[in-house]
Each structure stands twice: as structure tokens, then as C-alpha cells.
Amino acid sequence: MGMKKREQQRPHRTRTQRKIGLAILGARPAFAENLHVGRPNIGNRKALFRRFDEMLRRRWFTNDGPLAREFESRIAQYTGVKHCVAVCNATVALEIAIRALELRGEVILPSYTFIATAHALQWQEITPVFADMDPGTHNVSPAHIERLITPRTTGIIGVHIWGRACATFAIERIAKKHKLKVLYDAAHAFGCSNHGRMIGGFGSCEVFSFHATKFMNSFEGGAIVTNDEALSKKLRLMRNFGFSGPDRVIHLGTNGKMTEVCAAMGLTSLESIEELIALNYRNYVEYQNGIEGMPGISLIRYDAREKGNYQYIVAEVDPDVAPLNRDELVAVLQAENVLARKYFWPCCHRMEPYRSFYPSARLLLPETERVAARILILPTGQAISSRVIRRICMIIREACHSASLVRMKLRAC
Ligand code: T4K
């Protein structure tokens, strides 16, 4: 695009928007402290400390304790799924689920996901086969999945990126046709729905993450949810070394147990879930208003007919239209102590060991390559106020307005 056109597309500064100095151009950073993406939310502290006290009094800290059991039954109830197996984190949960489903050979998954999804396969010497995304949803493309199926394929892992459900019906149709198993990485999707049904009940099982950076956290933690009773029993055994009772091991297993401290935090977070979602939604709308009208910059949309958790503020920066590209905006924001992130860049196929295994994978993943270079994640959650969001949006607007200066400065650096 020509320089003149770019200049015309500069965002207009209205009379009420005063000019602000930019740290990248030498002004003082807008924020004295770092603003993180993924700053943990904290529920009712009194309730949390009460749970810690009870736990200390009981001297029962892990191994299927009462808090972990209560957490499991609350998660099952909340998602409307019959069985929940709480696990120490979602990565181990994925590893256990993959093994319990007896996946082998090749498993198809998106490259546009957190590295844990791929590692959980490779860790067990299963070949992850990366499929391209649908750029409209950022989720894996079912059409591409079907093209990647070989006689060695045993399963598909769909990932509900940003809490927007992947094309479960299409994926499950393909799986049925080719006799494959389906597991969903729902690390982003706790509290979200798909066609009016809570995520958790799709595929053979689904895995949630309750990591500290997730809007609903248990410090570290995860859960596998399923409506399949036999599978839930197997998962439970595998999570605890295969013990079926004292001194009796009947299955191969690992240590994937959730501790009582984590369950206490999880239960307390769960009690605040509606508040946290409402807060995330308010933040999302505030960002939406602040970013509106900026050429080439938009927030991804969530389907208002579905339940969402709005835990990620995902901006897409079109480098052909926006005055600054994604990487330039990240540099501008970081100078102001806004630690915006580029999730999921580089995508899995560009990270080791996959990068060495499949040096030309990018040729098969054009949409993933294109979209991953445009995504910018902004801070949200309890740690961020409306005033802070307005300021972040003003910084972006001002940087776009002074794009040539900013670019010159960045080049000089
Ligand atoms: N599948 C998907 C699709 C996932 O997104 C994830 C995790 C998983 C599977 C695996 O789930 P877990 O096994 O973790 O349960 C972070 C999280 O560590 C990771 O859980 C999450 N996805 C991913 C999207 O984000 P990093 O590498 O960005 O983490 P880090 O250390 O850079 O932290 C992110 C930001 O949060 C930083 O700016 C600092 C801030 N932070 C972090 C922690 C831990 C805090 O302010 N306080 C904290 O306590 O992966």
C-alpha cells in the first residue's frame, strides 16, 4: 500500500483525545509497573484461607483429598458432564487422556495452539501432524484435517482457541468416517458453550486448564471431563500410578494428582466465576470501544448466542491496512510497560523439535502463518481497570497516528 493511502488511513484524533507522549519516542512510560497478560484473578480471600485452615487441620494435602473431590463434582455440575478427573495441570491431563484413548502413530492437531498440545503427543512418541486453521475462527480447519489422514492416523485433537469452540460437528463427522478418536484441548474454554451446550461434553473427553494465567485458576491445575464412565475410571487410575486400592496397582500410570491447595484455590475461583466473566466482558467492551475505527486493527468477535469467558483480548492487526504492524505495536506497548503477547507465535511447527522434524511445514500452513503474524493479546482480568484500558487504547491510537516517527525510531534501535 502506498504511503499516501496509509497517511489517509491514520486514525483521527478527536478533540477530546489529547495528544500523549509515547515512551518509544522518549516520554516516560505510561505505567510505572508492568501490566501482564495472564495476571491471576483471585476469588474471595476469606473463603480461600478458610479452606487452607481446614486442610491444615485435616492434614490431608493430596491424593484424592476432600477438596479435590469437591472440585471435581463442582466442575462436572458446572459443565453438565458426568465425570471430572482433576489433574495437576492441563499438559499432564492431555498426556493421560491421549494414553487412555490409546492414540498411536499420527494424531492431527492445529499448529496454532500452545506448545503443550503438540508436546503431549510427542512426549509419548506419537507424531503430531499439524493442520492449518480457518482464519475466520482461528480454529483448526476440518477440510485440512481430512486431507492429512493417513493409514497411521488414530485421532484428532481439536483446540477451542480463545474459548471459541472449534467445528466439533465437522470434526466428529470426519472422525466417524475414518474411525478416529477425538479429544478436545479446552484449556481456554472453561465456562464457554458450543451450539448451546457447555464445552466439556464433546468428543471422547475434553481437557481444561486452571493454570494461574487462566481466568479461573487453581494456581496450577487441569481437569479431564467425559460422559464415558469406563474412560473416567481408566483416567482416574492412570492419574494415580494405576493404584486401584492400597498396595494394588492394576494399570500403568503416572502422578497427575491435584493437590488440596490447588483444589482450594480452584473451588474459590469457581465461586467467583460469574463475576470474573462479567468483568472480562466489561473489559472486552471497553477495549472494543477504544479500538473502534482504528484502520486495520480489530478485536476478534465472540458469538453472543454462546456463553463465553472473554478471558483473552485478541486483536488482529492487518499489516496492509494498519499504520503499524503487530510487532511494531508490541514494541510500542512494551515501552509503556504493557507486556502485550503474540500468542501463538511462533506456532508449534516453528518451534523445536517440530521445526527440525518438518522444515517445510509452513508451506502446508499458509493461514496459520499469516494469522499468527497478526495477533496481539492485551491484558485483562481483575488487575486491569477501565481507565487503564482507555490509556492502552490511546497509546495504540497515538502510535498509529505517529506511525512514521515510531517506525523510524524502531529502525534506529
Ligand atoms: N493447551 C492450551 C491451548 C494452552 O493455552 C495451555 C496453556 C495448555 C494446553 C497447557 O495448560 P497447563 O499445562 O499450563 O495447565 C502461559 C501459561 O503458562 C500457559 O498455561 C497457557 N496455556 C499459555 C497460553 O500462557 P507462557 O509461556 O506465556 O507463560 P508466562 O510465564 O510467560 O506467563 C504469562 C504472563 O502471565 C506473563 O506476562 C506473566 C504473567 N503471570 C504468570 C504467572 C504464572 C503472572 O502475572 N503471574 C503468575 O503467577 O504460558
CSV table of C-alpha atoms and ligand atoms in Angstrom, one decimal:
chain,number,residue,atom,x,y,z
A,1,MET,CA,0.0,0.0,0.0
A,2,GLY,CA,1.3,3.5,-0.9
A,3,MET,CA,2.5,6.0,1.7
A,4,LYS,CA,-0.3,8.4,0.8
A,5,LYS,CA,-3.0,5.9,1.3
A,6,ARG,CA,-1.5,4.9,4.7
A,7,GLU,CA,-1.4,8.5,5.8
A,8,GLN,CA,-5.1,8.9,4.8
A,9,GLN,CA,-5.9,5.9,7.0
A,10,ARG,CA,-4.4,7.3,10.1
A,11,PRO,CA,-6.8,7.1,12.9
A,12,HIS,CA,-8.4,10.5,13.6
A,13,ARG,CA,-7.7,12.1,16.9
A,14,THR,CA,-10.9,13.7,18.1
A,15,ARG,CA,-10.9,16.9,20.0
A,16,THR,CA,-11.4,15.1,23.3
A,17,GLN,CA,-8.4,12.8,22.6
A,18,ARG,CA,-5.4,14.9,23.7
A,19,LYS,CA,-2.0,14.1,22.4
A,20,ILE,CA,0.0,11.8,24.7
A,21,GLY,CA,3.7,11.3,24.7
A,22,LEU,CA,4.9,7.9,23.8
A,23,ALA,CA,7.7,6.1,25.7
A,24,ILE,CA,9.1,4.7,22.5
A,25,LEU,CA,9.7,8.3,21.4
A,26,GLY,CA,11.3,9.2,24.7
A,27,ALA,CA,8.4,10.1,27.0
A,28,ARG,CA,8.1,8.5,30.5
A,29,PRO,CA,6.3,5.1,30.3
A,30,ALA,CA,2.6,5.4,30.8
A,31,PHE,CA,2.6,2.7,33.6
A,32,ALA,CA,5.1,2.5,36.4
A,33,GLU,CA,4.6,-1.2,36.8
A,34,ASN,CA,4.4,-3.9,34.2
A,35,LEU,CA,0.9,-4.8,33.0
A,36,HIS,CA,0.9,-8.5,32.3
A,37,VAL,CA,-1.3,-10.6,30.1
A,38,GLY,CA,-2.4,-13.5,32.3
A,39,ARG,CA,-2.2,-11.7,35.7
A,40,PRO,CA,-4.0,-14.2,38.0
A,41,ASN,CA,-7.5,-13.4,39.3
A,42,ILE,CA,-8.2,-14.1,42.9
A,43,GLY,CA,-11.6,-15.1,44.4
A,44,ASN,CA,-12.8,-14.4,48.0
A,45,ARG,CA,-9.6,-14.5,50.1
A,46,LYS,CA,-11.5,-15.3,53.3
A,47,ALA,CA,-13.1,-18.3,51.7
A,48,LEU,CA,-9.6,-19.4,50.4
A,49,PHE,CA,-7.9,-19.0,53.8
A,50,ARG,CA,-10.8,-20.9,55.5
A,51,ARG,CA,-10.2,-23.8,53.1
A,52,PHE,CA,-6.4,-23.7,53.7
A,53,ASP,CA,-7.1,-23.7,57.5
A,54,GLU,CA,-9.4,-26.7,57.2
A,55,MET,CA,-6.9,-28.5,55.0
A,56,LEU,CA,-4.1,-27.9,57.6
A,57,ARG,CA,-6.3,-29.1,60.4
A,58,ARG,CA,-7.2,-32.3,58.5
A,59,ARG,CA,-3.5,-32.9,57.5
A,60,TRP,CA,-4.7,-34.2,54.1
A,61,PHE,CA,-2.8,-32.4,51.4
A,62,THR,CA,-3.1,-34.5,48.3
A,63,ASN,CA,-4.1,-38.0,46.9
A,64,ASP,CA,-7.8,-37.6,46.2
A,65,GLY,CA,-8.5,-35.3,49.1
A,66,PRO,CA,-11.9,-33.9,50.0
A,67,LEU,CA,-11.3,-30.5,48.3
A,68,ALA,CA,-10.1,-32.2,45.1
A,69,ARG,CA,-13.2,-34.4,45.1
A,70,GLU,CA,-15.5,-31.4,45.8
A,71,PHE,CA,-13.7,-29.5,42.9
A,72,GLU,CA,-14.4,-32.4,40.6
A,73,SER,CA,-18.0,-32.6,41.4
A,74,ARG,CA,-18.5,-28.8,41.0
A,75,ILE,CA,-16.7,-28.9,37.7
A,76,ALA,CA,-18.9,-31.7,36.5
A,77,GLN,CA,-22.0,-29.9,37.7
A,78,TYR,CA,-21.0,-26.6,36.1
A,79,THR,CA,-20.2,-28.2,32.7
A,80,GLY,CA,-23.1,-30.6,32.8
A,81,VAL,CA,-20.7,-33.5,32.2
A,82,LYS,CA,-21.0,-36.8,34.1
A,83,HIS,CA,-17.3,-37.3,35.1
A,84,CYS,CA,-14.5,-35.0,36.0
A,85,VAL,CA,-11.0,-36.1,36.9
A,86,ALA,CA,-8.9,-33.2,38.4
A,87,VAL,CA,-5.3,-33.2,37.4
A,88,CYS,CA,-2.1,-31.3,38.4
A,89,ASN,CA,-2.1,-29.3,35.1
A,90,ALA,CA,-3.6,-29.5,31.6
A,91,THR,CA,-0.4,-30.7,30.0
A,92,VAL,CA,-0.3,-33.9,32.1
A,93,ALA,CA,-4.1,-34.1,31.7
A,94,LEU,CA,-3.6,-34.2,27.9
A,95,GLU,CA,-0.8,-36.8,28.2
A,96,ILE,CA,-3.1,-39.0,30.3
A,97,ALA,CA,-6.1,-38.6,28.1
A,98,ILE,CA,-4.0,-39.4,24.9
A,99,ARG,CA,-2.7,-42.6,26.5
A,100,ALA,CA,-6.1,-43.6,27.9
A,101,LEU,CA,-7.6,-43.2,24.4
A,102,GLU,CA,-4.8,-45.4,23.1
A,103,LEU,CA,-3.7,-43.0,20.5
A,104,ARG,CA,-0.7,-44.0,18.5
A,105,GLY,CA,1.0,-43.4,15.1
A,106,GLU,CA,-0.1,-40.0,13.9
A,107,VAL,CA,-2.6,-37.6,15.5
A,108,ILE,CA,-3.8,-34.4,13.7
A,109,LEU,CA,-4.0,-31.1,15.6
A,110,PRO,CA,-3.7,-27.4,14.8
A,111,SER,CA,-0.3,-25.8,14.8
A,112,TYR,CA,-2.0,-22.7,16.1
A,113,THR,CA,-2.1,-23.7,19.8
A,114,PHE,CA,0.1,-23.5,22.9
A,115,ILE,CA,3.1,-25.9,22.5
A,116,ALA,CA,1.7,-28.2,25.2
A,117,THR,CA,-0.9,-29.7,22.8
A,118,ALA,CA,1.9,-30.9,20.5
A,119,HIS,CA,4.3,-31.9,23.3
A,120,ALA,CA,1.7,-34.1,25.0
A,121,LEU,CA,1.8,-36.2,21.8
A,122,GLN,CA,5.5,-36.1,21.0
A,123,TRP,CA,6.3,-36.9,24.7
A,124,GLN,CA,4.7,-40.3,24.0
A,125,GLU,CA,6.4,-40.7,20.6
A,126,ILE,CA,3.2,-40.1,18.8
A,127,THR,CA,3.7,-38.0,15.6
A,128,PRO,CA,1.8,-34.7,15.7
A,129,VAL,CA,0.5,-33.8,12.3
A,130,PHE,CA,-0.2,-30.1,12.0
A,131,ALA,CA,-3.3,-28.9,10.2
A,132,ASP,CA,-4.0,-25.3,9.1
A,133,MET,CA,-6.5,-23.0,10.6
A,134,ASP,CA,-9.8,-21.4,9.5
A,135,PRO,CA,-8.8,-17.7,9.5
A,136,GLY,CA,-12.3,-16.7,10.4
A,137,THR,CA,-12.3,-18.6,13.7
A,138,HIS,CA,-8.5,-19.3,14.4
A,139,ASN,CA,-9.6,-22.9,14.9
A,140,VAL,CA,-8.4,-25.9,13.0
A,141,SER,CA,-9.8,-26.4,9.5
A,142,PRO,CA,-11.8,-29.6,9.2
A,143,ALA,CA,-11.2,-29.7,5.5
A,144,HIS,CA,-7.4,-29.7,6.0
A,145,ILE,CA,-7.7,-32.3,8.8
A,146,GLU,CA,-9.4,-34.7,6.3
A,147,ARG,CA,-6.6,-34.2,3.7
A,148,LEU,CA,-3.9,-35.1,6.3
A,149,ILE,CA,-5.4,-38.5,7.3
A,150,THR,CA,-3.2,-41.5,6.5
A,151,PRO,CA,-3.4,-45.2,7.5
A,152,ARG,CA,-1.3,-44.3,10.6
A,153,THR,CA,-3.8,-41.7,11.9
A,154,THR,CA,-5.5,-42.7,15.1
A,155,GLY,CA,-7.0,-39.5,16.4
A,156,ILE,CA,-7.7,-35.8,16.2
A,157,ILE,CA,-7.1,-33.1,18.9
A,158,GLY,CA,-9.3,-30.0,18.4
A,159,VAL,CA,-8.4,-26.9,20.4
A,160,HIS,CA,-11.1,-24.4,21.3
A,161,ILE,CA,-8.8,-21.4,20.7
A,162,TRP,CA,-9.7,-18.3,22.8
A,163,GLY,CA,-12.7,-20.2,24.1
A,164,ARG,CA,-14.4,-20.2,20.7
A,165,ALA,CA,-15.5,-23.8,20.0
A,166,CYS,CA,-13.8,-25.5,17.1
A,167,ALA,CA,-16.0,-27.1,14.4
A,168,THR,CA,-16.9,-30.0,16.6
A,169,PHE,CA,-19.7,-31.4,14.3
A,170,ALA,CA,-17.5,-31.4,11.2
A,171,ILE,CA,-14.5,-32.9,13.1
A,172,GLU,CA,-16.6,-35.6,14.6
A,173,ARG,CA,-18.2,-36.4,11.2
A,174,ILE,CA,-14.7,-36.9,9.8
A,175,ALA,CA,-13.6,-38.9,12.8
A,176,LYS,CA,-16.6,-41.2,12.4
A,177,LYS,CA,-16.0,-41.7,8.7
A,178,HIS,CA,-12.3,-42.6,9.3
A,179,LYS,CA,-12.7,-44.4,12.7
A,180,LEU,CA,-10.6,-41.9,14.6
A,181,LYS,CA,-10.9,-40.8,18.2
A,182,VAL,CA,-11.5,-37.2,19.1
A,183,LEU,CA,-10.2,-35.4,22.1
A,184,TYR,CA,-10.5,-31.6,22.7
A,185,ASP,CA,-8.0,-29.3,24.3
A,186,ALA,CA,-10.4,-27.0,26.0
A,187,ALA,CA,-7.7,-25.2,28.0
A,188,HIS,CA,-9.2,-21.8,27.0
A,189,ALA,CA,-12.8,-22.8,27.1
A,190,PHE,CA,-14.0,-23.3,30.7
A,191,GLY,CA,-17.4,-21.6,31.0
A,192,CYS,CA,-18.0,-21.5,27.2
A,193,SER,CA,-20.7,-23.1,25.2
A,194,ASN,CA,-20.9,-24.6,21.8
A,195,HIS,CA,-24.3,-24.8,20.0
A,196,GLY,CA,-25.9,-24.0,23.3
A,197,ARG,CA,-24.2,-26.9,25.2
A,198,MET,CA,-21.4,-26.3,27.7
A,199,ILE,CA,-17.9,-27.2,26.4
A,200,GLY,CA,-16.8,-30.3,28.2
A,201,GLY,CA,-19.2,-32.8,26.8
A,202,PHE,CA,-17.8,-33.1,23.2
A,203,GLY,CA,-15.6,-35.8,21.8
A,204,SER,CA,-14.4,-38.7,23.9
A,205,CYS,CA,-13.2,-36.2,26.5
A,206,GLU,CA,-12.1,-32.6,26.9
A,207,VAL,CA,-9.3,-31.1,28.9
A,208,PHE,CA,-9.5,-27.8,30.8
A,209,SER,CA,-6.6,-25.8,32.2
A,210,PHE,CA,-6.8,-23.9,35.5
A,211,HIS,CA,-3.3,-22.5,35.3
A,212,ALA,CA,-2.6,-19.3,37.2
A,213,THR,CA,-2.9,-17.3,33.9
A,214,LYS,CA,-6.4,-18.7,33.1
A,215,PHE,CA,-9.3,-16.5,34.2
A,216,MET,CA,-10.4,-19.3,36.6
A,217,ASN,CA,-7.3,-20.7,38.2
A,218,SER,CA,-6.3,-23.3,40.8
A,219,PHE,CA,-2.6,-22.0,40.9
A,220,GLU,CA,-1.7,-24.9,38.6
A,221,GLY,CA,-4.3,-27.4,37.6
A,222,GLY,CA,-6.4,-29.0,35.0
A,223,ALA,CA,-9.3,-31.4,34.5
A,224,ILE,CA,-10.4,-34.1,32.1
A,225,VAL,CA,-14.2,-34.3,31.7
A,226,THR,CA,-16.1,-37.0,29.9
A,227,ASN,CA,-19.5,-38.7,29.8
A,228,ASP,CA,-17.9,-42.1,29.3
A,229,GLU,CA,-17.8,-43.9,32.6
A,230,ALA,CA,-15.3,-46.6,31.6
A,231,LEU,CA,-12.9,-43.9,30.3
A,232,SER,CA,-13.3,-41.9,33.5
A,233,LYS,CA,-12.3,-44.9,35.6
A,234,LYS,CA,-9.2,-45.5,33.4
A,235,LEU,CA,-8.2,-41.9,33.6
A,236,ARG,CA,-8.6,-41.9,37.4
A,237,LEU,CA,-6.3,-45.0,37.7
A,238,MET,CA,-3.7,-43.5,35.3
A,239,ARG,CA,-3.6,-40.3,37.3
A,240,ASN,CA,-2.6,-42.1,40.4
A,241,PHE,CA,0.2,-44.6,39.3
A,242,GLY,CA,-2.5,-47.2,38.4
A,243,PHE,CA,-3.5,-47.8,42.1
A,244,SER,CA,-6.9,-49.4,42.4
A,245,GLY,CA,-6.5,-49.5,46.2
A,246,PRO,CA,-3.8,-49.7,48.8
A,247,ASP,CA,-0.8,-51.6,47.5
A,248,ARG,CA,-2.6,-52.7,44.4
A,249,VAL,CA,-1.5,-51.5,41.0
A,250,ILE,CA,-3.6,-52.7,38.1
A,251,HIS,CA,-2.6,-50.3,35.3
A,252,LEU,CA,0.3,-48.2,34.0
A,253,GLY,CA,0.0,-44.8,35.5
A,254,THR,CA,1.7,-41.6,36.4
A,255,ASN,CA,1.4,-38.9,39.1
A,256,GLY,CA,-1.1,-36.4,37.8
A,257,LYS,CA,-2.9,-35.7,41.1
A,258,MET,CA,-4.3,-32.3,42.0
A,259,THR,CA,-3.2,-31.1,45.4
A,260,GLU,CA,-5.6,-29.8,48.1
A,261,VAL,CA,-4.0,-26.4,48.0
A,262,CYS,CA,-4.8,-26.2,44.3
A,263,ALA,CA,-8.3,-27.5,44.7
A,264,ALA,CA,-8.9,-24.9,47.4
A,265,MET,CA,-7.9,-22.2,45.0
A,266,GLY,CA,-10.0,-23.8,42.2
A,267,LEU,CA,-13.1,-24.0,44.4
A,268,THR,CA,-12.7,-20.4,45.5
A,269,SER,CA,-12.2,-19.2,41.9
A,270,LEU,CA,-15.2,-21.2,40.8
A,271,GLU,CA,-17.4,-19.4,43.3
A,272,SER,CA,-16.5,-16.1,41.6
A,273,ILE,CA,-16.8,-17.3,38.1
A,274,GLU,CA,-19.8,-15.3,37.0
A,275,GLU,CA,-18.2,-12.1,38.4
A,276,LEU,CA,-15.0,-12.9,36.6
A,277,ILE,CA,-16.8,-13.5,33.3
A,278,ALA,CA,-18.8,-10.3,33.7
A,279,LEU,CA,-15.6,-8.4,34.4
A,280,ASN,CA,-13.8,-9.9,31.4
A,281,TYR,CA,-16.8,-8.9,29.3
A,282,ARG,CA,-16.8,-5.3,30.5
A,283,ASN,CA,-13.1,-5.1,29.7
A,284,TYR,CA,-13.7,-6.6,26.3
A,285,VAL,CA,-16.3,-4.0,25.5
A,286,GLU,CA,-14.1,-1.2,26.8
A,287,TYR,CA,-11.3,-2.3,24.5
A,288,GLN,CA,-13.8,-2.7,21.7
A,289,ASN,CA,-14.9,0.9,22.1
A,290,GLY,CA,-11.3,2.1,22.5
A,291,ILE,CA,-10.1,0.4,19.3
A,292,GLU,CA,-13.1,1.0,17.2
A,293,GLY,CA,-12.4,2.9,14.0
A,294,MET,CA,-8.6,2.3,14.0
A,295,PRO,CA,-7.8,1.2,10.5
A,296,GLY,CA,-6.6,-2.4,10.2
A,297,ILE,CA,-6.9,-3.2,13.9
A,298,SER,CA,-9.9,-5.1,15.3
A,299,LEU,CA,-10.7,-7.4,18.2
A,300,ILE,CA,-11.9,-10.9,17.4
A,301,ARG,CA,-15.7,-11.3,18.0
A,302,TYR,CA,-17.4,-13.8,20.2
A,303,ASP,CA,-20.8,-15.2,19.3
A,304,ALA,CA,-23.3,-13.5,21.5
A,305,ARG,CA,-25.6,-16.6,21.3
A,306,GLU,CA,-23.0,-18.7,23.1
A,307,LYS,CA,-21.6,-18.4,26.7
A,308,GLY,CA,-18.1,-17.1,26.6
A,309,ASN,CA,-15.5,-16.3,29.2
A,310,TYR,CA,-13.8,-13.4,27.3
A,311,GLN,CA,-10.5,-14.2,29.0
A,312,TYR,CA,-8.4,-13.2,26.0
A,313,ILE,CA,-8.4,-9.8,24.4
A,314,VAL,CA,-7.3,-10.8,21.0
A,315,ALA,CA,-6.5,-8.0,18.5
A,316,GLU,CA,-5.8,-8.7,14.8
A,317,VAL,CA,-3.5,-6.3,13.1
A,318,ASP,CA,-3.7,-6.3,9.3
A,319,PRO,CA,-0.2,-5.1,8.2
A,320,ASP,CA,-1.6,-4.0,4.8
A,321,VAL,CA,-4.0,-1.6,6.4
A,322,ALA,CA,-2.9,-0.6,9.9
A,323,PRO,CA,-0.3,2.2,10.1
A,324,LEU,CA,1.9,-0.1,12.3
A,325,ASN,CA,2.3,-3.8,12.1
A,326,ARG,CA,1.8,-6.2,15.1
A,327,ASP,CA,5.5,-6.4,16.1
A,328,GLU,CA,5.8,-2.6,16.0
A,329,LEU,CA,2.7,-2.2,18.2
A,330,VAL,CA,4.1,-4.8,20.7
A,331,ALA,CA,7.3,-2.8,20.9
A,332,VAL,CA,5.3,0.4,21.4
A,333,LEU,CA,3.3,-1.2,24.2
A,334,GLN,CA,6.2,-2.8,25.9
A,335,ALA,CA,8.0,0.5,26.1
A,336,GLU,CA,5.0,1.7,28.1
A,337,ASN,CA,5.2,-1.4,30.3
A,338,VAL,CA,2.2,-3.0,28.7
A,339,LEU,CA,3.5,-6.5,28.2
A,340,ALA,CA,1.3,-7.5,25.3
A,341,ARG,CA,1.9,-11.0,23.9
A,342,LYS,CA,2.0,-12.6,20.5
A,343,TYR,CA,0.2,-15.9,21.2
A,344,PHE,CA,0.7,-18.3,19.5
A,345,TRP,CA,3.7,-17.1,17.7
A,346,PRO,CA,5.9,-18.8,16.7
A,347,CYS,CA,3.3,-21.6,16.2
A,348,CYS,CA,4.2,-25.2,17.1
A,349,HIS,CA,5.6,-26.1,13.6
A,350,ARG,CA,8.2,-23.3,14.0
A,351,MET,CA,9.4,-24.4,17.5
A,352,GLU,CA,11.7,-27.3,18.3
A,353,PRO,CA,11.6,-30.2,17.9
A,354,TYR,CA,8.9,-29.8,15.2
A,355,ARG,CA,10.8,-27.2,13.3
A,356,SER,CA,13.7,-29.7,12.7
A,357,PHE,CA,11.3,-32.6,12.1
A,358,TYR,CA,9.2,-30.7,9.5
A,359,PRO,CA,11.3,-27.9,8.0
A,360,SER,CA,8.8,-27.3,5.2
A,361,ALA,CA,5.6,-27.5,7.3
A,362,ARG,CA,4.9,-23.8,6.8
A,363,LEU,CA,4.2,-24.4,3.1
A,364,LEU,CA,1.2,-26.5,4.2
A,365,LEU,CA,0.0,-24.0,6.8
A,366,PRO,CA,-0.4,-20.7,4.9
A,367,GLU,CA,-3.4,-19.3,7.0
A,368,THR,CA,-1.7,-20.3,10.3
A,369,GLU,CA,1.5,-18.4,9.1
A,370,ARG,CA,-0.5,-15.4,8.1
A,371,VAL,CA,-2.7,-15.1,11.1
A,372,ALA,CA,0.0,-15.9,13.7
A,373,ALA,CA,1.9,-12.8,12.5
A,374,ARG,CA,-1.0,-10.5,13.2
A,375,ILE,CA,-2.2,-11.4,16.6
A,376,LEU,CA,-1.7,-9.3,19.7
A,377,ILE,CA,-3.0,-10.2,23.1
A,378,LEU,CA,-3.8,-7.4,25.6
A,379,PRO,CA,-4.0,-7.5,29.4
A,380,THR,CA,-7.4,-8.1,31.0
A,381,GLY,CA,-8.9,-9.5,34.2
A,382,GLN,CA,-9.0,-8.1,37.8
A,383,ALA,CA,-5.6,-6.4,37.6
A,384,ILE,CA,-6.8,-4.0,34.8
A,385,SER,CA,-9.3,-1.1,35.2
A,386,SER,CA,-11.3,0.7,32.6
A,387,ARG,CA,-9.0,3.7,33.0
A,388,VAL,CA,-6.0,1.5,32.2
A,389,ILE,CA,-7.8,0.1,29.1
A,390,ARG,CA,-8.6,3.5,27.8
A,391,ARG,CA,-5.0,4.5,28.3
A,392,ILE,CA,-3.8,1.4,26.4
A,393,CYS,CA,-6.1,2.2,23.6
A,394,MET,CA,-4.9,5.8,23.5
A,395,ILE,CA,-1.3,4.6,23.2
A,396,ILE,CA,-2.2,2.4,20.3
A,397,ARG,CA,-4.1,5.3,18.6
A,398,GLU,CA,-1.3,7.7,19.2
A,399,ALA,CA,1.3,5.3,18.0
A,400,CYS,CA,-0.7,4.7,14.8
A,401,HIS,CA,-1.0,8.5,14.4
A,402,SER,CA,2.7,8.9,14.7
A,403,ALA,CA,3.5,5.8,12.7
A,404,SER,CA,6.3,7.2,10.6
A,405,LEU,CA,8.2,8.5,13.7
A,406,VAL,CA,7.6,5.3,15.6
A,407,ARG,CA,8.9,3.2,12.7
A,408,MET,CA,11.9,5.4,12.3
A,409,LYS,CA,12.7,5.1,16.0
A,410,LEU,CA,12.3,1.3,15.9
A,411,ARG,CA,14.6,1.0,12.9
A,412,ALA,CA,17.2,3.1,14.6
A,413,CYS,CA,17.0,0.8,17.6
B,1,T4K,N1,-3.4,-26.1,25.8
B,1,T4K,C1,-3.5,-24.8,25.5
B,1,T4K,C2,-4.3,-24.3,24.3
B,1,T4K,C3,-3.0,-23.8,26.4
B,1,T4K,O1,-3.1,-22.5,26.1
B,1,T4K,C4,-2.3,-24.3,27.5
B,1,T4K,C5,-1.7,-23.3,28.4
B,1,T4K,C6,-2.2,-25.6,27.8
B,1,T4K,C7,-2.7,-26.5,26.8
B,1,T4K,C8,-1.4,-26.2,28.9
B,1,T4K,O2,-2.0,-25.9,30.1
B,1,T4K,P1,-1.2,-26.0,31.5
B,1,T4K,O3,-0.4,-27.3,31.5
B,1,T4K,O4,-0.3,-24.8,31.7
B,1,T4K,O5,-2.3,-26.1,32.6
B,1,T4K,C9,1.1,-19.3,29.6
B,1,T4K,C10,0.7,-20.3,30.6
B,1,T4K,O6,1.8,-20.8,31.4
B,1,T4K,C11,0.0,-21.5,29.9
B,1,T4K,O7,-0.7,-22.2,30.9
B,1,T4K,C12,-1.0,-21.0,28.9
B,1,T4K,N2,-1.6,-22.1,28.1
B,1,T4K,C13,-0.4,-20.1,27.9
B,1,T4K,C14,-1.4,-19.5,26.9
B,1,T4K,O8,0.1,-18.9,28.7
B,1,T4K,P2,3.5,-18.5,28.9
B,1,T4K,O9,4.7,-19.3,28.4
B,1,T4K,O10,3.0,-17.4,28.1
B,1,T4K,O11,3.7,-18.1,30.4
B,1,T4K,P3,4.4,-16.9,31.1
B,1,T4K,O12,5.3,-17.4,32.2
B,1,T4K,O13,5.1,-16.1,30.0
B,1,T4K,O14,3.3,-16.1,31.8
B,1,T4K,C15,2.3,-15.4,31.0
B,1,T4K,C16,2.1,-14.0,31.7
B,1,T4K,O15,1.4,-14.1,32.9
B,1,T4K,C17,3.4,-13.3,32.0
B,1,T4K,O16,3.4,-12.0,31.4
B,1,T4K,C18,3.5,-13.2,33.5
B,1,T4K,C19,2.1,-13.4,33.9
B,1,T4K,N3,2.0,-14.2,35.2
B,1,T4K,C20,2.2,-15.5,35.1
B,1,T4K,C21,2.1,-16.3,36.3
B,1,T4K,C22,2.4,-17.7,36.2
B,1,T4K,C23,1.6,-13.6,36.4
B,1,T4K,O17,1.4,-12.3,36.4
B,1,T4K,N4,1.5,-14.3,37.5
B,1,T4K,C24,1.8,-15.6,37.5
B,1,T4K,O18,1.6,-16.3,38.6
B,1,T4K,O19,2.3,-19.6,29.0
